Tab-separated table of C-alpha atoms in Angstrom:
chain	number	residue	atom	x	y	z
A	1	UNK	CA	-28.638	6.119	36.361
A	2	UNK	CA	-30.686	3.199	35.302
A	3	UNK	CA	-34.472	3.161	34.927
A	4	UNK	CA	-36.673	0.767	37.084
A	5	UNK	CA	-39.785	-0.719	36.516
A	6	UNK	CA	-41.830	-3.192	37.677
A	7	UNK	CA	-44.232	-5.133	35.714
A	8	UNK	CA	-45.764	-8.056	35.914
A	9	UNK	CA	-45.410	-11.330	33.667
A	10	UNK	CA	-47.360	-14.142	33.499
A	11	UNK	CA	-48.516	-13.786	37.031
A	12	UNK	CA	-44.835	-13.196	38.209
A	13	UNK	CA	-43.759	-9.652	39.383
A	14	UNK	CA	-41.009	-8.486	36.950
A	15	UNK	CA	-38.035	-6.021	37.207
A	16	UNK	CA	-37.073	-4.405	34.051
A	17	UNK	CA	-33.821	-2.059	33.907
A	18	UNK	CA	-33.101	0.297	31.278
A	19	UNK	CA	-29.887	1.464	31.205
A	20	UNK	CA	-29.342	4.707	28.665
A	21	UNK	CA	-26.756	3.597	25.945
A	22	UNK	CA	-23.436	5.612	25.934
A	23	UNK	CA	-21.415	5.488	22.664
A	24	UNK	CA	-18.220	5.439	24.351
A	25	UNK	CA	-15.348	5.440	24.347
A	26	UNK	CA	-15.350	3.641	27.637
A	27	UNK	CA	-12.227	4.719	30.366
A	28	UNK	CA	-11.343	3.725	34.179
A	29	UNK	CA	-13.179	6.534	36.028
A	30	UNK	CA	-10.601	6.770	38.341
A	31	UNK	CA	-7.936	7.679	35.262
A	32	UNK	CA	-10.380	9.464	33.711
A	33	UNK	CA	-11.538	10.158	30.021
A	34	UNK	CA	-8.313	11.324	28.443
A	35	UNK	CA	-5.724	8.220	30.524
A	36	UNK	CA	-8.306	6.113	31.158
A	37	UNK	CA	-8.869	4.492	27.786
A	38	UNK	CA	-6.948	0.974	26.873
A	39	UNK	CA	-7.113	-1.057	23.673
A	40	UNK	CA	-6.120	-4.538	23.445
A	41	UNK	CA	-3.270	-5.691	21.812
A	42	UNK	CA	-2.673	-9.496	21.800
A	43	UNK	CA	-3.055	-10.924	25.373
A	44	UNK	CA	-1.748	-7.368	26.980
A	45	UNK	CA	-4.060	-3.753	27.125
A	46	UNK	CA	-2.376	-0.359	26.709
A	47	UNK	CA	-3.371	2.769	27.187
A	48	UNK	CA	-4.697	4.875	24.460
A	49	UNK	CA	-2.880	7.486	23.137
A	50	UNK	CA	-4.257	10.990	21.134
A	51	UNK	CA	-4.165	9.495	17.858
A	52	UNK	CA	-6.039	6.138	18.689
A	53	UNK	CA	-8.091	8.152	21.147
A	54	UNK	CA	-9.232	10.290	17.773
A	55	UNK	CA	-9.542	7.367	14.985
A	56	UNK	CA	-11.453	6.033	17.827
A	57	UNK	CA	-13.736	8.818	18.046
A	58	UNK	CA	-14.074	8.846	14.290
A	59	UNK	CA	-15.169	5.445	13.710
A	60	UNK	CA	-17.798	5.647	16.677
A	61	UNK	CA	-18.976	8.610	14.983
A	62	UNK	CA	-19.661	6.397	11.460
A	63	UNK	CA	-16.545	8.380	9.368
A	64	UNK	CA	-12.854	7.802	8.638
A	65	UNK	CA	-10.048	10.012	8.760
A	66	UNK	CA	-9.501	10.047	4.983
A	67	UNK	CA	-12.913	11.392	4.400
A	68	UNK	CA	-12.413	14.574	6.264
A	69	UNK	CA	-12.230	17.858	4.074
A	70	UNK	CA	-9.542	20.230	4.124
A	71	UNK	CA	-10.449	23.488	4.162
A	72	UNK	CA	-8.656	25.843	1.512
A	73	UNK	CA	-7.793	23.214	-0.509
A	74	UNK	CA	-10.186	23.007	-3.979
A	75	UNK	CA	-9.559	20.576	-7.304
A	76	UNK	CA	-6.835	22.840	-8.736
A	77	UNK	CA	-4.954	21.204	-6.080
A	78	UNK	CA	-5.447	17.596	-7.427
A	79	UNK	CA	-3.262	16.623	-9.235
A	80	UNK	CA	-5.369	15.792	-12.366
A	81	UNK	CA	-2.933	14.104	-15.305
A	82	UNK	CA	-2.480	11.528	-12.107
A	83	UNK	CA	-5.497	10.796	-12.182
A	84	UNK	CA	-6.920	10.130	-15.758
A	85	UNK	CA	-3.920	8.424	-16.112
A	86	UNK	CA	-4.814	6.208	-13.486
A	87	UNK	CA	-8.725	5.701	-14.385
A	88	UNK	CA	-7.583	5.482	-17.803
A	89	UNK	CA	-5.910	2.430	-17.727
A	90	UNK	CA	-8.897	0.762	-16.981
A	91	UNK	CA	-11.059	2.482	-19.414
A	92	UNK	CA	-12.819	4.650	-17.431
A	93	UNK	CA	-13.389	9.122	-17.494
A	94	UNK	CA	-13.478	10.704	-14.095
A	95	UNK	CA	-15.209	13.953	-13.474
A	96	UNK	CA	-15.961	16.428	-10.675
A	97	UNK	CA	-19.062	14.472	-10.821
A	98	UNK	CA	-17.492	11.234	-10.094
A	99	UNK	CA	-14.673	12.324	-8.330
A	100	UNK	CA	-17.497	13.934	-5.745
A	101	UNK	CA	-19.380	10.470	-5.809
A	102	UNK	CA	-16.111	8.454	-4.534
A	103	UNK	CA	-15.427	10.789	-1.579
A	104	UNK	CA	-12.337	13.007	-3.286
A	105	UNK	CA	-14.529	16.012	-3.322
A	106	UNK	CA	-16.601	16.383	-0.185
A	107	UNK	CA	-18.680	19.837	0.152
A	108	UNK	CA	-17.189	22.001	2.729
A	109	UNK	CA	-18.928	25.002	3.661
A	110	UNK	CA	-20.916	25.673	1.197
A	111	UNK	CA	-18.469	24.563	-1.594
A	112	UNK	CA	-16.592	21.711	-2.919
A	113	UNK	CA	-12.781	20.868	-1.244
A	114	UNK	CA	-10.686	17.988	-1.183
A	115	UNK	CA	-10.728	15.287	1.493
A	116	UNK	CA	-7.981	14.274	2.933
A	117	UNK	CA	-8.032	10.906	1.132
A	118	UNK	CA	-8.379	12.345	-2.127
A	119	UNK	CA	-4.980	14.412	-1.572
A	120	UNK	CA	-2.983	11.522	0.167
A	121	UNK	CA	-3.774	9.591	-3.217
A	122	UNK	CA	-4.051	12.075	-6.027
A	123	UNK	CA	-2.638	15.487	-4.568
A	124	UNK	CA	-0.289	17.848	-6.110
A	125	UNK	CA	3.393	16.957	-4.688
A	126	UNK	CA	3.680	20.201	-2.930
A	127	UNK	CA	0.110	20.351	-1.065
A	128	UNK	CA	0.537	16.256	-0.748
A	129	UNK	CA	3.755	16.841	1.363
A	130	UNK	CA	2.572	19.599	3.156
A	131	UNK	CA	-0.208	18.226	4.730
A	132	UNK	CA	0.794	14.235	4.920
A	133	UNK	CA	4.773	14.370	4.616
A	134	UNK	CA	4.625	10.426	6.099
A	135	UNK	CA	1.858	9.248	3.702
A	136	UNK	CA	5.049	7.550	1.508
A	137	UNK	CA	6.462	4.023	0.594
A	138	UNK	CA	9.999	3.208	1.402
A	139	UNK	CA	12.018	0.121	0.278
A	140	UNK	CA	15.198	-1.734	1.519
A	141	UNK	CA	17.369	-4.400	0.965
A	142	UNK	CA	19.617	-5.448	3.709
A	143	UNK	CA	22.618	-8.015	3.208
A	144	UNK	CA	21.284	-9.980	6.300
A	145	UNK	CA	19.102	-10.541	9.398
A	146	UNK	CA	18.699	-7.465	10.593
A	147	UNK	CA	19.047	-3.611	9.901
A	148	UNK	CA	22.761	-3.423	9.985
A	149	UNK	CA	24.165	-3.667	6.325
A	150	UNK	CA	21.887	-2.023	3.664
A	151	UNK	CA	22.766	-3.365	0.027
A	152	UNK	CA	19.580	-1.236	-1.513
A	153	UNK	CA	17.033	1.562	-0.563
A	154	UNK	CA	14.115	3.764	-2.387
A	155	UNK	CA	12.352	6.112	-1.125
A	156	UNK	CA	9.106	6.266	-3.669
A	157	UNK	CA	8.959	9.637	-4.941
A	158	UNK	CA	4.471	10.849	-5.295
A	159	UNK	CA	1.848	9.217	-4.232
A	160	UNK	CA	1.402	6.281	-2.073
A	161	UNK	CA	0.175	5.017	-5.589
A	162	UNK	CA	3.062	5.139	-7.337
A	163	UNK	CA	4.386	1.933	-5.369
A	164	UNK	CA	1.789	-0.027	-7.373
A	165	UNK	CA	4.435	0.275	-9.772
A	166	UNK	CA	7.820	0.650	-8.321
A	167	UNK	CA	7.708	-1.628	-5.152
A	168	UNK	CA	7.733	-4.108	-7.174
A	169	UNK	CA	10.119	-3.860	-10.146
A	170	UNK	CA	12.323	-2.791	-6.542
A	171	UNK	CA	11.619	-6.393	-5.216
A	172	UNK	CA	12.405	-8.037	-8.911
A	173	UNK	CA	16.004	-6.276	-9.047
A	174	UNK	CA	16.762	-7.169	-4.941
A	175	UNK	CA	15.440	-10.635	-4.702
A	176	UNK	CA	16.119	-14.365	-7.278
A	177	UNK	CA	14.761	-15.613	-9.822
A	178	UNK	CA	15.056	-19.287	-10.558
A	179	UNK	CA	13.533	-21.111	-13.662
A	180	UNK	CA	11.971	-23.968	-14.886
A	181	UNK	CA	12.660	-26.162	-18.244
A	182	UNK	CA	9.473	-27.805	-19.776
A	183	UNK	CA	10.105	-28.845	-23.320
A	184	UNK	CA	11.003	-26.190	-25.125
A	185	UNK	CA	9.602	-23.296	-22.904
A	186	UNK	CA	10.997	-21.397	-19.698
A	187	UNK	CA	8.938	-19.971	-16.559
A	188	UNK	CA	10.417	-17.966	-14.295
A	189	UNK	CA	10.007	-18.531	-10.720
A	190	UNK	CA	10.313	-15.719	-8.443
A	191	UNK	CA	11.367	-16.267	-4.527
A	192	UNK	CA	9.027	-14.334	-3.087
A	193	UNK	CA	4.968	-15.050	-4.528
A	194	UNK	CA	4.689	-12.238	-6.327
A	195	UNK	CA	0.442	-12.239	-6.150
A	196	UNK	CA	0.281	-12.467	-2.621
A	197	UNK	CA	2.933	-9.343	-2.278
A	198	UNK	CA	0.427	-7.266	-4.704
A	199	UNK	CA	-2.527	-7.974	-2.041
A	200	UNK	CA	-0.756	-6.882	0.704
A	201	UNK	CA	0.508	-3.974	-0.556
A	202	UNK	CA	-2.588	-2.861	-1.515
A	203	UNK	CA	-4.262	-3.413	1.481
A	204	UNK	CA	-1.573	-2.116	3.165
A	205	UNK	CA	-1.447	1.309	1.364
A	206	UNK	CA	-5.762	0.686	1.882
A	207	UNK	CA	-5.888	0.131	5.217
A	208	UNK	CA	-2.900	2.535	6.944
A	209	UNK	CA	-3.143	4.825	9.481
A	210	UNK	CA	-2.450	8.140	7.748
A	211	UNK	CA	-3.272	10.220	10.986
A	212	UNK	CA	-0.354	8.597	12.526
A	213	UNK	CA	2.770	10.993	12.629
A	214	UNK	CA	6.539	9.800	12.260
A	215	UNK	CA	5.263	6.022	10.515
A	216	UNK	CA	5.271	5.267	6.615
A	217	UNK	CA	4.838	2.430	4.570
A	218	UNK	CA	7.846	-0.220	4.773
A	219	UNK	CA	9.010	-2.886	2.630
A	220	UNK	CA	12.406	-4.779	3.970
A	221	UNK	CA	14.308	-7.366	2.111
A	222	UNK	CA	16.479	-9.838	4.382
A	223	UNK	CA	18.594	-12.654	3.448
A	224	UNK	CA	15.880	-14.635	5.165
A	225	UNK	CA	12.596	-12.645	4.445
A	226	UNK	CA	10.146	-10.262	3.181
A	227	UNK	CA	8.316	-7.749	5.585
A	228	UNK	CA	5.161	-5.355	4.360
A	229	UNK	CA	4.701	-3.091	7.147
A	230	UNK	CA	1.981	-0.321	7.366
A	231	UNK	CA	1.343	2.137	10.552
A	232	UNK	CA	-1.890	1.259	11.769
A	233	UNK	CA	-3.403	-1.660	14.381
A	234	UNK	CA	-6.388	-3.518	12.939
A	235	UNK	CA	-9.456	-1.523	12.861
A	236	UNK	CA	-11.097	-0.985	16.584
A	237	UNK	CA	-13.021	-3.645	17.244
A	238	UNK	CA	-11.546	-6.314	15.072
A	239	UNK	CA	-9.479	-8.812	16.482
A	240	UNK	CA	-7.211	-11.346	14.268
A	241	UNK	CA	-9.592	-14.169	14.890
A	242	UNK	CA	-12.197	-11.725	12.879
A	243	UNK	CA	-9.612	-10.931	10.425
A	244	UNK	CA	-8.697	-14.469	9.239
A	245	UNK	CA	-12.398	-15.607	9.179
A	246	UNK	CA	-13.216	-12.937	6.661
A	247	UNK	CA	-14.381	-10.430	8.585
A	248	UNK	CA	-14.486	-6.814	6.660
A	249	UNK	CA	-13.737	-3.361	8.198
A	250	UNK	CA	-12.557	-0.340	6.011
A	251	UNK	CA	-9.886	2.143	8.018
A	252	UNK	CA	-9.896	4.543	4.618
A	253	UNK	CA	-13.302	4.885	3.194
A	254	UNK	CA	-12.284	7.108	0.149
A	255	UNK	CA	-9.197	5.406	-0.730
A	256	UNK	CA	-10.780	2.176	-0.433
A	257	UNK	CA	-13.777	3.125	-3.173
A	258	UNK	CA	-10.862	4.463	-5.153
A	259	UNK	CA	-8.859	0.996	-5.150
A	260	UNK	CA	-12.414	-0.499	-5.888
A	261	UNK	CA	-13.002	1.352	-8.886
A	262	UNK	CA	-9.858	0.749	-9.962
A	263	UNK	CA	-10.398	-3.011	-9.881
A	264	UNK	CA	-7.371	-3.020	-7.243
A	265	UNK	CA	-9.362	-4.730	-4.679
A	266	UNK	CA	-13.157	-5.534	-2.596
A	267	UNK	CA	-14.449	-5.062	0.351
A	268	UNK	CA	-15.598	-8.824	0.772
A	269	UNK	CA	-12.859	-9.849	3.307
A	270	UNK	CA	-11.232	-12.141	1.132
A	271	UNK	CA	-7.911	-10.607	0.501
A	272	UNK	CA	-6.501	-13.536	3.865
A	273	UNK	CA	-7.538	-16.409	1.914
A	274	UNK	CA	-6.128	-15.231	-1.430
A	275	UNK	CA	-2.847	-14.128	-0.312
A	276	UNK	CA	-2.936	-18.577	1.244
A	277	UNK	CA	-3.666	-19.557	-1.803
A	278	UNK	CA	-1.241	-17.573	-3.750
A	279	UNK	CA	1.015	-18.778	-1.593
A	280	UNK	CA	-0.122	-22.374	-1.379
A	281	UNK	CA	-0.628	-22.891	-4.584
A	282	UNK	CA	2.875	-22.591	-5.958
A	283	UNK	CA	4.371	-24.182	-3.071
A	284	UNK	CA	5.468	-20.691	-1.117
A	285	UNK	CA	5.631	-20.680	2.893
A	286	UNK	CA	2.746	-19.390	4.415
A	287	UNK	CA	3.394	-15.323	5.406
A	288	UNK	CA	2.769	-14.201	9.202
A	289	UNK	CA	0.470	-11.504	10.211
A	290	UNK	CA	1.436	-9.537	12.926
A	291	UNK	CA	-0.281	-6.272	15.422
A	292	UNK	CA	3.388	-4.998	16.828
A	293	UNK	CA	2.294	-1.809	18.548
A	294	UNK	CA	0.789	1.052	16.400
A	295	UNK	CA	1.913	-1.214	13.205
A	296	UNK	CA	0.356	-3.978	11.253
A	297	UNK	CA	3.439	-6.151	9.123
A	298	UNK	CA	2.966	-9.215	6.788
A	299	UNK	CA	6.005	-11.338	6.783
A	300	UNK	CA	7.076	-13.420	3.663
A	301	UNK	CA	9.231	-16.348	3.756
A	302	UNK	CA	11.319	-17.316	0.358
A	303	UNK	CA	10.455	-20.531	-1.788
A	304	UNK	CA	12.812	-23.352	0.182
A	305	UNK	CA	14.786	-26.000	-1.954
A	306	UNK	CA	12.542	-28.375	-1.056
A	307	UNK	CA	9.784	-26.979	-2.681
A	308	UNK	CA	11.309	-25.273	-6.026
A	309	UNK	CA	9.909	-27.515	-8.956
A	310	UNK	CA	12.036	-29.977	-10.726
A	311	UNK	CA	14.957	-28.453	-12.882
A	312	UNK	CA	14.788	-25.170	-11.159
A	313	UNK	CA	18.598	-24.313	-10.257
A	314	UNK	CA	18.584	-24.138	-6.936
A	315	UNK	CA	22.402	-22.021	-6.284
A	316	UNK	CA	21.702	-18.467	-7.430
A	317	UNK	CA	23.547	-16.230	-5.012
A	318	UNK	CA	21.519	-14.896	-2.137
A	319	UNK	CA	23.054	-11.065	-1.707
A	320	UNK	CA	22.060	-9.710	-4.912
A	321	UNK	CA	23.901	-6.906	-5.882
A	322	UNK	CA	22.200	-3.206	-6.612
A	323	UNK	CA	22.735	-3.028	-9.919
A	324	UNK	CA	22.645	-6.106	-11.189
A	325	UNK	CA	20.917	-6.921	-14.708
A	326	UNK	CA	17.682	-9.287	-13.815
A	327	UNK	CA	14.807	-10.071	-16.212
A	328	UNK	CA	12.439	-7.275	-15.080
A	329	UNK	CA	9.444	-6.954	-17.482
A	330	UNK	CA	9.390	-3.404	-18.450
A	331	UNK	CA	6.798	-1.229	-17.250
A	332	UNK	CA	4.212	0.978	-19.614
A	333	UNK	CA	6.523	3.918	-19.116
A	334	UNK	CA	9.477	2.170	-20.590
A	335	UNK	CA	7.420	0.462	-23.439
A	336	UNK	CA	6.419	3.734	-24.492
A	337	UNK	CA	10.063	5.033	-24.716
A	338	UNK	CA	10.984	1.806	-26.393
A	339	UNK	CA	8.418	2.312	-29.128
A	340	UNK	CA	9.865	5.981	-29.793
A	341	UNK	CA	13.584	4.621	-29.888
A	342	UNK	CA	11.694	2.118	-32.405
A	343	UNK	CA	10.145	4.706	-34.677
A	344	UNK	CA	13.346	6.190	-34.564
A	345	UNK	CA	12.580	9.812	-32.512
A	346	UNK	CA	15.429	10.810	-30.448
A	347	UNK	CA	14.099	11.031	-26.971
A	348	UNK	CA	15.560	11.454	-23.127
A	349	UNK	CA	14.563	11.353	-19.831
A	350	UNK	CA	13.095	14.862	-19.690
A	351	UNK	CA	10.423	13.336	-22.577
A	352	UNK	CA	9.755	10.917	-20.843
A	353	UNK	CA	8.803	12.515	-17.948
A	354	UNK	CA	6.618	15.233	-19.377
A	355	UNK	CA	4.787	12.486	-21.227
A	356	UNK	CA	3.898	10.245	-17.968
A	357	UNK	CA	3.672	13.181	-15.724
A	358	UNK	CA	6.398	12.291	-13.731
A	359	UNK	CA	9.593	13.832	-12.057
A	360	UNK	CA	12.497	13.306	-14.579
A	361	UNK	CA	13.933	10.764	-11.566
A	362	UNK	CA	11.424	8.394	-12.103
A	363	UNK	CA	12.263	8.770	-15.791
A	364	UNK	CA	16.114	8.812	-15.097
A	365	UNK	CA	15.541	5.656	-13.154
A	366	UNK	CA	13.280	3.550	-15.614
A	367	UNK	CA	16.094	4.880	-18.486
A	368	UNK	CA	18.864	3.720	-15.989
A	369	UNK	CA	16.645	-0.082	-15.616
A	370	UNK	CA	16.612	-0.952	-19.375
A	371	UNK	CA	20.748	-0.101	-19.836
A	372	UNK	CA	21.169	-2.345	-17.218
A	373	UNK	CA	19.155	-4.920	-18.903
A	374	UNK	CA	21.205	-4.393	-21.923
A	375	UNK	CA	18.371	-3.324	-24.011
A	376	UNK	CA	19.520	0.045	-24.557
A	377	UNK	CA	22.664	2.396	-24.529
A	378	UNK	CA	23.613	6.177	-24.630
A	379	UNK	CA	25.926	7.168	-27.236
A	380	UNK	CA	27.528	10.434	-27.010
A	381	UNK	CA	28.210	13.334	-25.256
A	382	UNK	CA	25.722	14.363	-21.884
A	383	UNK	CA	24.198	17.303	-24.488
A	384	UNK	CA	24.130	15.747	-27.970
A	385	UNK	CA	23.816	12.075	-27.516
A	386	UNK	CA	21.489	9.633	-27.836
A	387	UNK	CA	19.868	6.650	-26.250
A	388	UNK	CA	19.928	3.444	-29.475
A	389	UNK	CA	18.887	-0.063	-28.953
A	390	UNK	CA	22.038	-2.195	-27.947
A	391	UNK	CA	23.517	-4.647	-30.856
């Protein structure tokens, strides 16, 4: 119940109410605290259910979902080649020091564990699947409109990280590439804008709701369109006015300060207005933002005739088939196994794999990318032969 008092002010009697603040989350008494919770979505409410009922609890309580600790599990279950690798490439040394500092160690008990951010990003493939089996990235190409006819899939094997890398080379090998003749040199022009996808992947790997069961990461290729879907509304209390002006809220606090020191992204609100510009700037469609449901998707439209630049062919077949050869740049992982075929060491997949710390089908599959660019071939039997550089 409210407080009364009266008072008076400047020779006027004066009622003051003080009503005790309640944190929430706020329900129709009559449904009660566990039915009687609704979030807007667009110009309809819904009722709350016990996962949006918990992330809402969280954020009222000042922490996110990633930065709970997991009991039981300790560094050895980090997966830690993953992770110089990563900070390495950007020429920095992690320690349990830092790793502590940026939320991936949190103490538990009287002793260090893992959060649950730190495993969905850097945890050992075992303990990773155990605990998040959805926290993945899956890619398709489909020969039309809809769902019906698939032409392409991957399911990204790892972390949620390792998309950085292979969502797009999948993109490069399912979508055109056009180019343009200026004197002497050529620039290739993608369909979709290749900057603006990077953004939104990364925020939507960021900003996902990884306490969300039966939803993963989706990228879908139509004849007509691009879609970057990640489970997850906007944050509670954000609307889309708030996210288009700028406005900044952080789902994932430890994977967030991860991508951060990475250099992957900010927290300034700014990733809207670059993913316009990217997209402005070389003449691309605006994308669409969407809430649908318990989902957040960013829809990409490909570069129209209208808009490719002068002496940019214009009739490159739509349906592109799986495997066919595209100028993909290679990737650091297939440099490095072009510079051993160059110094003349016999290597294979299995090499390759233990080198980068990967599973030998990542390897298989980067091998499998440069024959079909016609940059290398296997000579040989399966046992004895060898990959060469193609004449």
């Amino acid at each position: 119940m409210p407080e009364l008092e009266v008072c008076s002010y400047e020779g006027k009697p004066l009622l003051i109410a003080t009503v005790p603040h309640w944190r929430g989350p706020f329900y129709l008494k009559a449904e009660g605290p566990e039915k009687g919770v609704y979030v807007r979505l667009g110009s309809t409410n819904r009722m709350a259910g016990d996962e949006l009922l918990a992330e809402l609890q969280r954020s009222l309580g000042g922490s996110t979902y990633d930065q709970i600790p997991i009991p039981d599990v300790t560094m050895h279950d980090l997966d830690m080649g993953r992770i110089e690798q990563a900070f390495a490439s950007v020429g920095r040394v992690v320690d349990e020091r830092k790793l502590e500092t940026m939320g991936v160690l949190v103490p538990y008990t009287g002793k260090l564990t893992v959060s649950k951010g730190g495993i969905i990003l850097f945890g050992c493939d075992k303990v990773r699947e155990s605990f998040f089996p959805d926290a993945r990235v899956s890619c398709a190409r489909f020969r039309g409109t809809d769902r019906t006819d698939f032409i392409d899939c991957l399911d990204i094997e790892g972390s949620v990280f390792n998309a950085m890398d292979e969502v797009p080379r999948f993109i490069r090998r399912n979508t055109r590439m056009a180019a343009r003749i200026g004197g002497m040199r050529r620039q290739d022009i993608p369909e979709y804008p290749e900057v603006a996808i990077r953004e939104v992947l990364v925020n939507a790997i960021a900003h996902a709701n990884y306490s969300l069961t039966g939803m993963h990461i989706l990228i879908a290729i139509y004849s007509d369109r691009m879609e970057i879907q990640n489970p997850g509304m906007l944050p509670f209390g954000m609307t889309m006015d708030d996210f288009r002006s700028g406005v900044s809220k952080v789902r994932n606090r430890v994977i967030v300060r991860v991508f951060r020191e990475l250099g992957l992204m900010e927290e300034w609100g700014s990733g809207y207005r670059r993913v316009l510009a990217a997209c402005q700037d070389m003449g691309y469609p605006n994308p669409d933002w969407q809430e649908l449901g318990s989902a957040f998707r960013v829809t990409f439209y490909p570069l129209s005739e209208s808009n490719v630049p002068v002496n940019v062919p214009v009739n490159v077949p739509v349906n592109v088939p799986v495997n066919v050869p595209v100028n993909v740049p290679v990737n650091k992982r297939q440099q490095w196994f072009l510079n051993q075929l160059g110094a003349g060491k016999r290597v294979k997949s299995i090499d390759l794999a233990h080198h980068w710390n990967v599973t030998e089908k990542t390897a298989k599959r980067d091998i499998a990318d440069l024959k079909n660019q016609g940059m290398i071939e296997f000579v040989g039997s399966p046992k004895t032969g060898v990959y060469h550089f193609k004449e």
